[in-house]
CSV table of C-alpha atoms in Angstrom, one decimal:
chain,number,residue,atom,x,y,z
R,91,MET,CA,10.6,26.2,41.5
R,92,SER,CA,13.1,28.3,43.5
R,93,ARG,CA,14.0,31.8,42.5
R,94,ASP,CA,17.6,30.7,42.1
R,95,LEU,CA,16.6,28.2,39.5
R,96,ALA,CA,14.4,30.6,37.6
R,97,SER,CA,17.1,33.4,37.6
R,98,SER,CA,19.7,30.9,36.4
R,99,TYR,CA,17.6,29.8,33.5
R,100,THR,CA,18.4,31.2,30.1
R,101,SER,CA,16.7,30.2,26.9
R,102,PRO,CA,18.9,28.7,24.2
R,103,VAL,CA,20.5,31.1,21.8
R,104,ASP,CA,22.0,28.6,19.4
R,105,ALA,CA,20.4,27.1,16.3
R,106,LEU,CA,18.1,25.0,18.4
R,107,GLN,CA,16.1,28.0,19.8
R,108,ASP,CA,12.5,27.9,18.9
R,109,SER,CA,9.4,30.0,19.4
R,110,ILE,CA,8.7,28.6,22.8
R,111,ASP,CA,12.0,29.8,24.2
R,112,VAL,CA,11.1,33.3,23.0
R,113,CYS,CA,7.5,33.3,24.1
R,114,THR,CA,8.1,31.9,27.6
R,115,ALA,CA,11.2,33.8,28.6
R,116,ASP,CA,9.4,36.8,30.1
R,117,ALA,CA,6.9,34.7,32.0
R,118,ILE,CA,9.6,32.5,33.4
R,119,ALA,CA,11.6,35.6,34.5
R,120,LYS,CA,8.6,37.1,36.3
R,121,TYR,CA,7.0,34.0,37.8
R,122,THR,CA,9.6,32.0,39.7
R,123,GLU,CA,7.0,29.3,40.3
R,124,ILE,CA,7.3,28.2,36.7
R,125,ASP,CA,9.7,25.3,36.0
R,126,PRO,CA,11.2,26.2,32.6
R,127,GLU,CA,11.7,22.6,31.7
R,128,VAL,CA,8.2,21.5,32.6
R,129,GLU,CA,6.7,24.6,30.8
R,130,GLY,CA,8.8,23.9,27.8
R,131,VAL,CA,7.5,20.4,27.5
R,132,VAL,CA,3.9,21.5,28.0
R,133,ASP,CA,4.1,24.3,25.4
R,134,ARG,CA,6.0,22.3,22.9
R,135,ILE,CA,3.5,19.4,23.0
R,136,ALA,CA,0.7,21.9,22.4
R,137,SER,CA,2.6,23.6,19.6
R,138,ILE,CA,3.6,20.4,17.9
R,139,ASN,CA,-0.1,19.2,18.1
R,140,LYS,CA,-1.1,22.4,16.2
R,141,HIS,CA,1.3,21.7,13.4
R,142,VAL,CA,0.2,18.1,13.2
R,143,ALA,CA,-3.4,19.1,13.2
R,144,LYS,CA,-2.9,21.5,10.3
R,145,VAL,CA,-1.3,18.7,8.3
R,146,PHE,CA,-4.1,16.3,9.1
R,147,GLU,CA,-6.7,18.9,8.0
R,148,GLU,CA,-4.8,19.3,4.7
R,149,THR,CA,-4.9,15.5,4.2
R,150,LEU,CA,-8.6,15.3,4.9
R,151,ALA,CA,-9.3,18.2,2.5
R,152,GLY,CA,-7.1,16.7,-0.2
R,153,HIS,CA,-9.2,13.5,-0.1
R,154,GLY,CA,-12.5,15.2,0.2
R,155,LEU,CA,-13.2,13.9,3.7
R,156,THR,CA,-14.4,15.4,7.0
R,157,HIS,CA,-13.2,14.2,10.3
R,158,GLY,CA,-16.4,12.3,10.8
R,159,GLU,CA,-16.3,10.6,7.5
R,160,TYR,CA,-12.7,9.6,8.1
R,161,LYS,CA,-13.6,8.1,11.4
R,162,VAL,CA,-16.4,6.0,9.9
R,163,LEU,CA,-14.3,4.7,7.0
R,164,LEU,CA,-11.3,4.0,9.2
R,165,ARG,CA,-13.4,2.0,11.6
R,166,LEU,CA,-14.9,-0.1,8.8
R,167,ALA,CA,-11.5,-0.6,7.2
R,168,VAL,CA,-9.9,-2.1,10.4
R,169,VAL,CA,-12.8,-4.5,11.1
R,170,PRO,CA,-11.4,-8.0,10.8
R,171,ALA,CA,-12.3,-10.6,8.2
R,172,ASP,CA,-15.2,-9.5,6.1
R,173,ARG,CA,-15.1,-5.8,7.1
R,174,ARG,CA,-18.6,-5.7,8.3
R,175,LEU,CA,-19.8,-3.8,11.4
R,176,SER,CA,-23.3,-3.2,12.6
R,177,ALA,CA,-24.7,0.3,12.3
R,178,GLY,CA,-25.6,0.2,16.0
R,179,ASP,CA,-22.1,-0.8,17.1
R,180,LEU,CA,-20.5,1.9,14.9
R,181,THR,CA,-23.0,4.5,16.3
R,182,ARG,CA,-22.1,3.6,19.9
R,183,SER,CA,-18.3,3.5,19.3
R,184,LEU,CA,-18.3,7.0,17.8
R,185,MET,CA,-20.8,8.3,20.4
R,186,LEU,CA,-23.2,9.7,17.8
R,187,SER,CA,-27.0,9.9,17.9
R,188,SER,CA,-28.7,7.5,15.6
R,189,GLY,CA,-29.9,10.4,13.5
R,190,GLY,CA,-26.4,11.8,13.2
R,191,MET,CA,-25.0,8.5,12.2
R,192,THR,CA,-27.8,7.9,9.7
R,193,ASN,CA,-27.0,11.2,8.0
R,194,ARG,CA,-23.3,10.4,7.8
R,195,LEU,CA,-23.9,6.9,6.5
R,196,ASP,CA,-26.4,8.3,3.9
R,197,ARG,CA,-23.7,10.7,2.6
R,198,LEU,CA,-21.1,8.0,2.4
R,199,GLU,CA,-23.4,5.5,0.7
R,200,GLU,CA,-24.5,8.1,-1.8
R,201,ALA,CA,-20.9,8.7,-2.6
R,202,GLY,CA,-20.4,5.0,-3.2
R,203,LEU,CA,-18.0,4.5,-0.3
R,204,LEU,CA,-20.0,2.0,1.7
R,205,ARG,CA,-23.0,-0.2,1.5
R,206,ARG,CA,-25.7,-1.2,3.9
R,207,LEU,CA,-26.5,-4.9,4.2
R,208,PRO,CA,-29.3,-6.7,6.1
R,209,ASP,CA,-28.1,-8.3,9.3
R,210,PRO,CA,-28.9,-12.1,9.1
R,211,ASN,CA,-29.0,-12.2,12.9
R,212,ASP,CA,-31.3,-9.2,13.4
R,213,ARG,CA,-34.2,-8.5,11.1
R,214,ARG,CA,-34.1,-4.8,12.0
R,215,GLY,CA,-30.4,-4.6,12.0
R,216,VAL,CA,-28.0,-3.3,9.3
R,217,LEU,CA,-24.4,-4.3,8.6
R,218,LEU,CA,-21.9,-2.0,7.0
R,219,GLU,CA,-19.0,-2.7,4.7
R,220,LEU,CA,-16.8,-0.6,2.5
R,221,THR,CA,-17.1,-0.6,-1.2
R,222,GLU,CA,-14.0,-0.9,-3.3
R,223,ALA,CA,-14.0,2.8,-3.8
R,224,GLY,CA,-14.4,3.4,0.0
R,225,THR,CA,-11.5,1.0,0.7
R,226,ASP,CA,-9.3,2.7,-1.9
R,227,LEU,CA,-10.1,6.2,-0.5
R,228,ILE,CA,-9.4,5.4,3.1
R,229,ASP,CA,-6.2,3.5,2.1
R,230,ARG,CA,-4.9,6.5,0.2
R,231,ALA,CA,-5.8,8.9,3.0
R,232,VAL,CA,-4.1,6.8,5.7
R,233,THR,CA,-1.1,6.2,3.5
R,234,ASP,CA,-0.9,9.9,2.6
R,235,GLU,CA,-1.1,11.0,6.3
R,236,ALA,CA,1.4,8.4,7.4
R,237,SER,CA,3.9,9.7,4.9
R,238,LYS,CA,3.4,13.3,6.1
R,239,GLU,CA,3.7,12.3,9.8
R,240,ILE,CA,6.9,10.4,9.1
R,241,ASP,CA,8.3,13.5,7.3
R,242,LEU,CA,7.2,15.8,10.2
R,243,PHE,CA,9.3,13.8,12.7
R,244,GLY,CA,12.1,12.9,10.2
R,245,VAL,CA,14.3,15.4,12.1
R,246,LEU,CA,14.7,12.7,14.7
R,247,SER,CA,16.8,9.5,14.3
R,248,PRO,CA,15.0,6.2,14.8
R,249,GLU,CA,16.7,6.0,18.2
R,250,GLU,CA,15.7,9.5,19.2
R,251,LEU,CA,12.1,8.8,18.1
R,252,ALA,CA,12.0,5.6,20.2
R,253,SER,CA,13.4,7.4,23.2
R,254,LEU,CA,10.9,10.2,22.8
R,255,ASN,CA,8.1,7.6,22.7
R,256,ARG,CA,9.3,5.9,25.8
R,257,LEU,CA,9.4,9.2,27.7
R,258,LEU,CA,6.0,10.3,26.5
R,259,ARG,CA,4.6,6.9,27.4
R,260,VAL,CA,5.8,7.2,31.0
R,261,VAL,CA,4.1,10.6,31.3
R,262,LEU,CA,0.9,9.4,29.7
R,263,ARG,CA,0.6,6.3,31.8
R,264,SER,CA,1.1,8.4,34.9
R,265,LEU,CA,-1.6,10.7,33.9
R,266,GLU,CA,-4.0,7.9,33.0
R,267,ASP,CA,-3.3,6.2,36.3
R,268,ARG,CA,-4.2,9.5,38.1
R,269,PHE,CA,-7.1,10.7,36.0
R,270,GLY,CA,-8.2,7.7,33.9
R,271,GLN,CA,-8.3,7.6,30.1
R,272,PRO,CA,-9.9,10.6,28.5
R,273,THR,CA,-13.5,10.3,27.6
R,274,ARG,CA,-14.4,10.4,23.9
R,275,VAL,CA,-16.0,13.7,23.0
R,276,SER,CA,-18.9,13.4,20.5
R,277,ASP,CA,-18.7,15.1,17.1
R,278,ALA,CA,-21.8,17.1,18.1
R,279,ALA,CA,-20.1,18.5,21.2
R,280,VAL,CA,-17.0,19.3,19.2
R,281,ALA,CA,-19.0,21.2,16.6
R,282,ALA,CA,-20.9,23.0,19.3
R,283,VAL,CA,-17.8,24.6,20.8
R,284,GLY,CA,-15.9,24.9,17.6
R,285,VAL,CA,-12.9,22.8,18.7
R,286,THR,CA,-10.8,21.0,16.2
R,287,PRO,CA,-10.7,17.3,17.0
R,288,PRO,CA,-7.2,15.9,17.7
R,289,PRO,CA,-5.2,14.8,14.7
R,290,GLY,CA,-3.7,11.4,14.1
R,291,LEU,CA,-4.0,8.5,11.8
R,292,VAL,CA,-5.6,6.2,14.3
R,293,ASP,CA,-8.5,7.4,16.5
R,294,SER,CA,-7.2,6.1,19.9
R,295,SER,CA,-10.3,7.1,21.9
R,296,PRO,CA,-12.2,4.1,23.4
């Protein structure tokens, strides 16, 4: 970015000013290479993500679930027809070790949220399905979080929200074309580095 562009940039002073305007003003003034509009987008996406993550954490806590348990229940809830998925398929889709998945399934089964069934096509295989209690719990958690997310973005009109989605989709598709879709990070790796998993109702990782 040119020095003229940087020097001409002033952060908003009206009611729409936010913390990003305040926090980036000095850096933008010093480093003329920073494009204030690009930096604003980057920092606002990161800040919004933190707020959404906090709300999601509250939802999980309110329903007595961990991120890992939520993932398992959601995966089982969206399986078509009879809502059964093999333990092996679930383990691979969540990139867990067989031991890690066994411990998670044990906890959920002991809580009465899922049941294990013999796989008629594999004598050593196990199929999983949600119990009525498990279905009720994940339905309530998803509904609760959906309502909160709608409220978070209620400041935008339906037209503005659709426009924002279109713009973000353009950026995301460009990034995925350049770098590919992000690789799922296993729960063990997340725990090892102490990073909070990304928030959101639906786990969009492959």
